[in-house]
Tab-separated table of C-alpha atoms in Angstrom:
chain	number	residue	atom	x	y	z
A	242	MET	CA	-37.219	72.361	22.046
A	243	SER	CA	-35.844	74.223	25.084
A	244	VAL	CA	-33.496	76.072	23.137
A	245	ILE	CA	-35.819	77.375	20.450
A	246	PHE	CA	-38.711	78.517	22.991
A	247	PRO	CA	-36.982	80.918	24.818
A	248	GLN	CA	-35.564	82.684	21.524
A	249	TYR	CA	-39.068	82.633	19.987
A	250	SER	CA	-40.246	84.145	23.026
A	251	SER	CA	-37.505	87.184	23.220
A	252	ARG	CA	-38.498	87.676	19.712
A	253	MET	CA	-42.124	88.177	20.364
A	254	LEU	CA	-41.147	90.327	23.307
A	255	LEU	CA	-38.681	92.835	21.326
A	256	ALA	CA	-41.159	92.713	18.392
A	257	PRO	CA	-43.287	95.942	19.547
A	258	LEU	CA	-39.984	97.602	20.389
A	259	VAL	CA	-38.602	97.551	17.051
A	260	PRO	CA	-40.806	100.383	15.265
A	261	LEU	CA	-39.914	102.428	18.340
A	262	LEU	CA	-36.141	101.838	18.031
A	263	ARG	CA	-36.243	102.539	14.189
A	264	SER	CA	-37.917	105.994	15.000
A	265	LEU	CA	-35.528	106.962	17.879
A	266	PHE	CA	-32.341	105.795	16.016
A	267	GLY	CA	-33.462	105.156	12.282
A	268	GLY	CA	-30.688	107.339	10.918
A	269	ALA	CA	-28.147	109.862	11.896
A	270	LEU	CA	-30.639	112.798	12.589
A	271	ASN	CA	-32.941	110.789	14.664
A	272	THR	CA	-29.997	109.479	16.684
A	273	VAL	CA	-28.418	113.049	17.103
A	274	LEU	CA	-32.175	114.282	18.315
A	275	THR	CA	-32.644	111.227	20.789
A	276	LEU	CA	-29.323	111.781	22.430
A	277	LEU	CA	-29.995	115.388	22.912
A	278	ALA	CA	-33.452	114.662	24.371
A	279	VAL	CA	-31.877	111.901	26.681
A	280	LEU	CA	-29.157	114.653	27.867
A	281	MET	CA	-31.966	117.270	28.536
A	282	LEU	CA	-33.916	114.842	30.657
A	283	ALA	CA	-30.763	113.960	32.805
A	284	LEU	CA	-30.004	117.747	32.929
A	285	ILE	CA	-33.667	118.697	34.286
A	286	LEU	CA	-35.309	115.800	35.571
A	287	PRO	CA	-32.918	114.792	38.791
A	288	PRO	CA	-33.369	118.685	40.160
A	289	LEU	CA	-36.882	118.465	39.341
A	290	LEU	CA	-37.559	115.252	41.189
A	291	HIS	CA	-35.319	116.489	44.172
A	292	TRP	CA	-37.754	119.750	44.050
A	293	ALA	CA	-40.871	117.984	43.890
A	294	VAL	CA	-40.544	114.702	45.829
A	295	THR	CA	-37.340	114.378	47.768
A	296	ASP	CA	-36.993	117.833	49.501
A	297	ALA	CA	-40.539	118.677	49.137
A	298	VAL	CA	-43.053	119.265	52.438
A	299	PHE	CA	-46.197	117.373	51.980
A	300	SER	CA	-47.419	118.662	55.311
A	301	GLY	CA	-46.676	120.800	57.680
A	302	THR	CA	-46.714	124.621	58.385
A	303	GLN	CA	-45.556	127.888	56.281
A	304	GLU	CA	-42.272	127.894	58.490
A	305	GLU	CA	-41.248	124.466	57.743
A	306	CYS	CA	-41.942	124.739	53.885
A	307	ARG	CA	-39.719	128.061	54.110
A	308	GLN	CA	-36.725	125.965	55.686
A	309	ALA	CA	-37.215	123.456	53.470
A	310	ALA	CA	-35.518	123.442	49.778
A	311	GLY	CA	-38.090	121.673	48.082
A	312	ALA	CA	-41.637	122.251	46.887
A	313	CYS	CA	-44.214	123.183	49.794
A	314	TRP	CA	-47.216	120.448	48.755
A	315	ALA	CA	-48.705	121.592	52.125
A	316	PHE	CA	-49.788	124.758	50.801
A	317	VAL	CA	-51.805	122.597	48.198
A	318	GLN	CA	-53.110	120.762	51.051
A	319	ALA	CA	-54.377	123.998	52.683
A	320	LYS	CA	-55.633	125.996	49.998
A	321	ALA	CA	-57.042	122.933	47.860
A	322	ARG	CA	-60.854	124.060	49.068
A	323	PHE	CA	-60.156	127.536	47.922
A	324	ILE	CA	-58.371	126.926	44.584
A	325	LEU	CA	-61.297	124.548	43.689
A	326	PHE	CA	-64.319	126.523	45.269
A	327	ALA	CA	-62.932	129.966	45.951
A	328	PHE	CA	-65.506	131.716	48.885
A	329	TYR	CA	-68.506	129.291	48.549
A	330	PRO	CA	-69.666	128.847	51.722
A	331	SER	CA	-68.715	125.433	53.706
A	332	GLU	CA	-71.940	124.241	54.421
A	333	ALA	CA	-73.204	124.476	50.907
A	334	LEU	CA	-70.250	122.831	49.321
A	335	TRP	CA	-72.056	119.907	48.322
A	336	ARG	CA	-73.824	122.025	45.705
A	337	PRO	CA	-70.744	122.867	43.487
A	338	ILE	CA	-69.274	119.086	44.004
A	339	LEU	CA	-72.590	117.939	42.640
A	340	VAL	CA	-72.348	120.431	39.733
A	341	ILE	CA	-68.924	119.234	38.837
A	342	ALA	CA	-70.051	115.412	38.767
A	343	LEU	CA	-73.348	116.622	36.645
A	344	LEU	CA	-71.208	118.256	34.257
A	345	LEU	CA	-68.462	115.866	34.108
A	346	GLY	CA	-71.138	112.931	33.607
A	347	MET	CA	-73.127	114.715	30.884
A	348	MET	CA	-69.789	115.286	28.945
A	349	VAL	CA	-68.816	111.519	29.385
A	350	ALA	CA	-72.276	110.810	27.876
A	351	SER	CA	-72.047	113.184	25.321
A	352	ALA	CA	-68.807	111.593	24.255
A	353	LEU	CA	-70.201	108.080	23.700
A	354	PRO	CA	-72.264	107.668	20.491
A	355	ARG	CA	-74.607	105.465	21.702
A	356	PHE	CA	-76.149	108.433	23.833
A	357	TRP	CA	-76.280	110.593	21.030
A	358	GLY	CA	-80.038	111.684	20.362
A	359	MET	CA	-82.934	113.741	20.912
A	360	ARG	CA	-82.635	113.077	24.641
A	361	LEU	CA	-78.824	114.287	24.956
A	362	ILE	CA	-79.956	117.337	23.171
A	363	LEU	CA	-82.974	118.201	25.452
A	364	GLY	CA	-80.698	116.856	28.408
A	365	TRP	CA	-77.897	119.483	28.344
A	366	PRO	CA	-80.313	122.867	28.630
A	367	LEU	CA	-81.778	120.902	31.350
A	368	MET	CA	-78.678	120.133	33.109
A	369	LEU	CA	-77.199	123.327	32.786
A	370	ALA	CA	-80.406	125.261	34.375
A	371	LEU	CA	-79.748	122.754	36.983
A	372	ALA	CA	-76.324	123.627	37.359
A	373	TRP	CA	-76.906	127.531	37.534
A	374	TRP	CA	-79.918	126.851	40.018
A	375	LEU	CA	-77.370	124.754	42.388
A	376	MET	CA	-74.729	126.893	42.492
A	377	ALA	CA	-77.229	130.434	42.761
A	378	GLY	CA	-79.845	128.724	45.090
A	379	GLY	CA	-83.456	130.168	45.437
A	380	TRP	CA	-86.438	127.737	45.269
A	381	GLY	CA	-85.493	126.057	48.501
A	382	LEU	CA	-82.332	126.498	48.665
A	383	ALA	CA	-80.225	129.013	50.319
A	384	LYS	CA	-78.994	131.826	47.894
A	385	VAL	CA	-75.289	132.437	47.061
A	386	SER	CA	-74.258	135.404	45.505
A	387	LEU	CA	-72.133	135.147	42.272
A	388	ASN	CA	-69.373	137.039	43.978
A	389	SER	CA	-68.905	133.861	46.286
A	390	TRP	CA	-68.613	131.418	42.901
A	391	GLY	CA	-65.324	130.448	41.978
A	392	GLY	CA	-62.787	127.783	40.894
A	393	LEU	CA	-63.509	124.513	39.015
A	394	PRO	CA	-67.383	124.694	39.080
A	395	VAL	CA	-67.055	128.142	37.382
A	396	THR	CA	-64.832	127.106	34.695
A	397	LEU	CA	-66.728	123.892	33.550
A	398	LEU	CA	-69.614	125.858	34.067
A	399	VAL	CA	-68.990	128.586	31.612
A	400	TRP	CA	-67.139	126.619	29.291
A	401	SER	CA	-70.073	123.913	28.998
A	402	THR	CA	-72.951	126.843	28.538
A	403	CYS	CA	-71.044	128.604	26.186
A	404	MET	CA	-70.180	125.471	24.095
A	405	ILE	CA	-73.966	124.209	24.257
A	406	PHE	CA	-75.275	127.308	22.763
A	407	ALA	CA	-72.394	128.210	20.627
A	408	PHE	CA	-72.565	124.938	18.632
A	409	PRO	CA	-76.315	125.060	17.206
A	410	ALA	CA	-75.664	128.537	16.614
A	411	ALA	CA	-72.429	127.858	14.727
A	412	VAL	CA	-74.023	125.520	12.538
A	413	LEU	CA	-77.035	127.672	11.715
A	414	LEU	CA	-74.137	130.374	11.051
A	415	ALA	CA	-72.400	128.110	8.635
A	416	LEU	CA	-75.433	127.250	6.722
A	417	ALA	CA	-76.363	130.763	6.461
A	418	ARG	CA	-72.816	131.779	5.039
A	419	GLN	CA	-73.386	129.190	2.182
A	420	SER	CA	-76.793	130.221	1.556
A	421	ARG	CA	-77.976	131.523	-1.907
A	422	MET	CA	-79.557	134.148	0.107
A	423	ALA	CA	-77.418	136.906	-0.554
A	424	GLY	CA	-78.612	139.265	2.354
A	425	LEU	CA	-78.717	136.131	4.867
A	426	ARG	CA	-75.095	135.352	3.169
A	427	LEU	CA	-73.750	138.828	4.053
A	428	LEU	CA	-75.267	138.996	7.733
A	429	ALA	CA	-73.483	135.739	8.360
A	430	VAL	CA	-70.041	136.931	6.839
A	431	ALA	CA	-70.268	140.235	8.349
A	432	TYR	CA	-70.952	138.349	11.901
A	433	ILE	CA	-68.426	136.040	11.736
A	434	GLU	CA	-65.448	138.457	10.247
A	435	VAL	CA	-66.322	141.142	13.087
A	436	MET	CA	-66.487	138.586	15.852
A	437	ARG	CA	-62.836	136.895	14.717
A	438	ALA	CA	-61.132	140.425	14.522
A	439	ILE	CA	-62.321	140.997	18.213
A	440	PRO	CA	-59.722	139.842	21.072
A	441	MET	CA	-61.576	137.834	23.706
A	442	VAL	CA	-60.010	140.392	26.164
A	443	ALA	CA	-61.933	143.341	24.401
A	444	ILE	CA	-65.288	141.147	24.440
A	445	LEU	CA	-65.155	140.503	28.553
A	446	TYR	CA	-64.159	144.426	28.581
A	447	PHE	CA	-67.713	145.331	26.749
A	448	ALA	CA	-69.494	142.641	29.026
A	449	MET	CA	-67.694	144.412	32.071
A	450	LEU	CA	-68.095	147.953	31.390
A	451	ILE	CA	-70.090	148.581	28.317
A	452	LEU	CA	-73.258	145.994	28.220
A	453	PRO	CA	-74.562	147.344	31.519
A	454	MET	CA	-75.091	150.787	29.981
A	455	ALA	CA	-77.111	149.097	27.137
A	456	LEU	CA	-79.444	147.215	29.063
A	457	PRO	CA	-82.811	148.409	29.648
A	458	GLN	CA	-83.327	150.533	32.950
A	459	GLY	CA	-83.989	148.386	35.655
A	460	VAL	CA	-82.211	145.179	34.344
A	461	ILE	CA	-79.218	144.101	36.020
A	462	LEU	CA	-76.912	140.992	34.970
A	463	ASP	CA	-74.060	139.755	37.227
A	464	LYS	CA	-70.594	140.031	35.247
A	465	LEU	CA	-70.299	136.526	35.367
A	466	ILE	CA	-73.485	136.106	33.173
A	467	ARG	CA	-72.910	139.105	30.843
A	468	ALA	CA	-69.631	137.378	30.201
A	469	THR	CA	-70.817	134.019	29.394
A	470	ILE	CA	-73.719	135.556	26.784
A	471	LEU	CA	-70.899	137.636	24.859
A	472	ILE	CA	-68.245	134.486	24.981
A	473	ALA	CA	-70.727	132.076	23.613
A	474	LEU	CA	-71.638	134.768	20.796
A	475	PHE	CA	-67.694	135.023	20.416
A	476	TRP	CA	-67.033	131.374	20.313
A	477	THR	CA	-69.943	131.133	17.767
A	478	ALA	CA	-68.047	132.734	14.803
A	479	TYR	CA	-64.834	130.539	15.180
A	480	LEU	CA	-67.140	127.377	15.664
A	481	ALA	CA	-68.752	128.368	12.381
A	482	GLU	CA	-65.736	128.446	10.144
A	483	VAL	CA	-64.620	124.876	11.477
A	484	VAL	CA	-68.144	123.575	10.514
A	485	ARG	CA	-68.295	125.698	7.360
A	486	GLY	CA	-65.123	123.736	6.508
A	487	GLY	CA	-66.376	120.376	6.769
A	488	LEU	CA	-69.619	121.489	4.586
A	489	GLN	CA	-67.440	122.486	1.911
A	490	THR	CA	-66.017	118.894	1.546
A	491	ILE	CA	-69.264	117.627	0.713
A	492	GLY	CA	-69.937	117.519	-3.117
A	493	PRO	CA	-72.908	118.810	-4.758
A	494	GLY	CA	-73.650	115.432	-6.242
A	495	GLN	CA	-75.151	114.086	-3.011
A	496	ALA	CA	-77.348	116.868	-2.491
A	497	GLU	CA	-78.524	116.570	-5.937
A	498	ALA	CA	-79.109	112.996	-5.249
A	499	ALA	CA	-80.883	113.237	-2.172
A	500	GLN	CA	-83.345	115.899	-3.402
A	501	SER	CA	-84.066	113.468	-6.324
A	502	LEU	CA	-85.431	111.033	-3.557
A	503	GLY	CA	-87.838	113.646	-2.412
A	504	LEU	CA	-85.760	115.249	0.562
A	505	GLY	CA	-86.387	118.613	1.630
A	506	TYR	CA	-83.597	121.190	2.666
A	507	TRP	CA	-83.509	120.822	6.168
A	508	ARG	CA	-84.041	116.745	6.262
A	509	LEU	CA	-81.098	116.775	3.641
A	510	ILE	CA	-78.688	118.854	5.768
A	511	GLN	CA	-79.931	116.941	8.841
A	512	LEU	CA	-79.446	113.053	7.399
A	513	VAL	CA	-76.912	113.442	4.493
A	514	VAL	CA	-74.811	116.927	5.055
A	515	LEU	CA	-74.141	117.567	8.741
A	516	PRO	CA	-73.321	113.750	9.662
A	517	GLN	CA	-70.317	113.751	7.024
A	518	ALA	CA	-69.224	117.430	7.391
A	519	LEU	CA	-69.238	116.970	11.133
A	520	ARG	CA	-67.274	113.674	11.245
A	521	ARG	CA	-64.461	115.320	8.890
A	522	VAL	CA	-64.021	118.279	11.327
A	523	ILE	CA	-63.476	116.314	14.626
A	524	PRO	CA	-60.034	117.533	14.821
A	525	GLY	CA	-60.856	121.112	14.598
A	526	LEU	CA	-63.697	121.023	17.104
A	527	VAL	CA	-62.034	119.128	19.576
A	528	ASN	CA	-58.846	121.779	19.159
A	529	LEU	CA	-61.548	124.781	19.376
A	530	GLY	CA	-63.024	122.998	22.554
A	531	ILE	CA	-59.531	122.494	24.499
A	532	GLY	CA	-58.574	125.975	23.192
A	533	PHE	CA	-61.717	127.519	25.038
A	534	LEU	CA	-61.820	125.608	28.163
A	535	LEU	CA	-58.186	127.095	28.580
A	536	ALA	CA	-59.671	130.615	27.359
A	537	THR	CA	-62.029	130.823	30.449
A	538	SER	CA	-58.815	131.739	32.491
A	539	LEU	CA	-59.241	135.118	30.682
A	540	LEU	CA	-62.153	135.629	32.879
A	541	ALA	CA	-59.763	137.152	35.541
A	542	VAL	CA	-59.666	140.134	33.576
A	543	ILE	CA	-63.137	141.074	34.790
A	544	GLY	CA	-62.382	139.923	38.385
A	545	ALA	CA	-64.405	136.407	38.176
A	546	PHE	CA	-62.686	133.708	40.020
A	547	ASP	CA	-62.347	130.831	37.367
A	548	LEU	CA	-59.742	127.919	38.487
A	549	LEU	CA	-56.763	130.048	37.658
A	550	ASN	CA	-57.775	133.254	39.179
A	551	THR	CA	-58.236	131.152	42.315
A	552	ALA	CA	-54.956	129.782	42.187
A	553	ARG	CA	-53.568	132.986	41.754
A	554	ALA	CA	-55.769	134.526	44.716
A	555	SER	CA	-54.515	131.519	47.038
A	556	THR	CA	-51.167	132.841	47.114
A	557	THR	CA	-51.869	136.127	48.646
A	558	ASP	CA	-52.696	134.455	51.988
A	559	GLN	CA	-50.749	135.933	54.409
A	560	GLN	CA	-50.049	132.684	56.187
A	561	TRP	CA	-48.916	131.071	52.910
A	562	LEU	CA	-46.981	133.966	50.716
A	563	GLY	CA	-45.143	133.631	47.866
A	564	PHE	CA	-45.594	129.802	46.968
A	565	TYR	CA	-46.763	130.504	43.278
A	566	ASN	CA	-45.319	127.677	41.730
A	567	GLU	CA	-47.460	125.022	43.701
A	568	ALA	CA	-50.517	126.845	43.129
A	569	TYR	CA	-50.031	127.237	39.422
A	570	ILE	CA	-48.954	123.357	39.040
A	571	PHE	CA	-51.764	122.129	40.797
A	572	ALA	CA	-54.082	124.415	38.569
A	573	ALA	CA	-52.239	123.002	35.415
A	574	VAL	CA	-52.543	119.641	36.445
A	575	ILE	CA	-56.057	120.006	36.502
A	576	TYR	CA	-56.322	121.789	33.028
A	577	PHE	CA	-53.914	119.133	31.829
A	578	LEU	CA	-56.193	116.146	32.914
A	579	LEU	CA	-59.398	117.747	31.284
A	580	CYS	CA	-57.413	118.776	27.754
A	581	PHE	CA	-55.591	115.399	27.437
A	582	ALA	CA	-59.092	113.742	28.007
A	583	GLY	CA	-60.359	115.602	25.382
A	584	SER	CA	-57.287	115.079	22.805
A	585	ARG	CA	-57.475	111.103	23.187
A	586	TYR	CA	-61.053	111.165	23.051
A	587	SER	CA	-60.875	112.803	19.634
A	588	LEU	CA	-58.346	109.987	18.478
A	589	TRP	CA	-60.875	107.245	19.590
A	590	LEU	CA	-64.037	109.012	18.033
A	591	GLU	CA	-62.312	109.670	14.890
A	592	ALA	CA	-60.858	105.734	14.551
A	593	ARG	CA	-64.415	104.345	15.680
A	594	LEU	CA	-66.144	106.653	13.213
A	595	GLN	CA	-63.699	105.400	10.551
A	596	ARG	CA	-64.710	101.994	11.134
A	597	GLY	CA	-68.195	102.867	10.790
């Protein structure tokens, strides 16, 4: 018995590794690719670890960093506040911190199916209004100019605002493109094709240079607000095509069956069509959401201080010149954590809805 038990336990421990070993060494091609990957890691990882850890400076001055052969994480420690919050006043720093916490909390609540419902639909516009008020001030809070905004709050606030208003509009636009009304369908097709044919950079330049001249006299909108409005309209076209792809997977038989039960058009869409269509395009929606989050970095072209632009601007400090790698790595880690969380959530939600 003492001889059999160790053999049984070792087999149990090695059993989960069998599929991995087969995928790595199952066949000549897989074996060669695995060995090449190991060789590349052996060439890349040691010098990278020396630069990032062994020879790095984690605290100190610029002079100490310039004398060292590794990374200057002391720069990140000194400039982290600027990268995350830009020029926002120090005495009011609790406001952008609270905005980040509120937005991330709403995102987590939106990710859990048990919170889905009318309260969440109504909660997002109220939360966004609260976030914009906290950042801008007024009504009891000291006003802060939009020129002082920057960093992670701007990235999350612009992305959340655009997505929350673009998604419902995209659903309506996708339904309009499939409508039997020729005029409505033509307008939807024209809007989608025109928007998808324009680069986002051109949209931002339009918001920066042309839109102010088109506004009525006396109406002044900050460049960040103008950019947010046009980005939401731009993203609507892309989301509408993804939603339309899901709508096309629903056969006409279900609609006919629902109509035979007395359901009207909007109840049919709400109860039968949209739940199935959106479930089938979850990967596409998450992929677009991640891409849109990264696309907020293009706000730099109009001088808005999003997270990536504050990371770049932090390297222009006369006391900390030249530490571009550390600044961009810090920003990249934040982007990666947000995007990786979104991708893992997509896999979890797909599996959960499949079981449902």
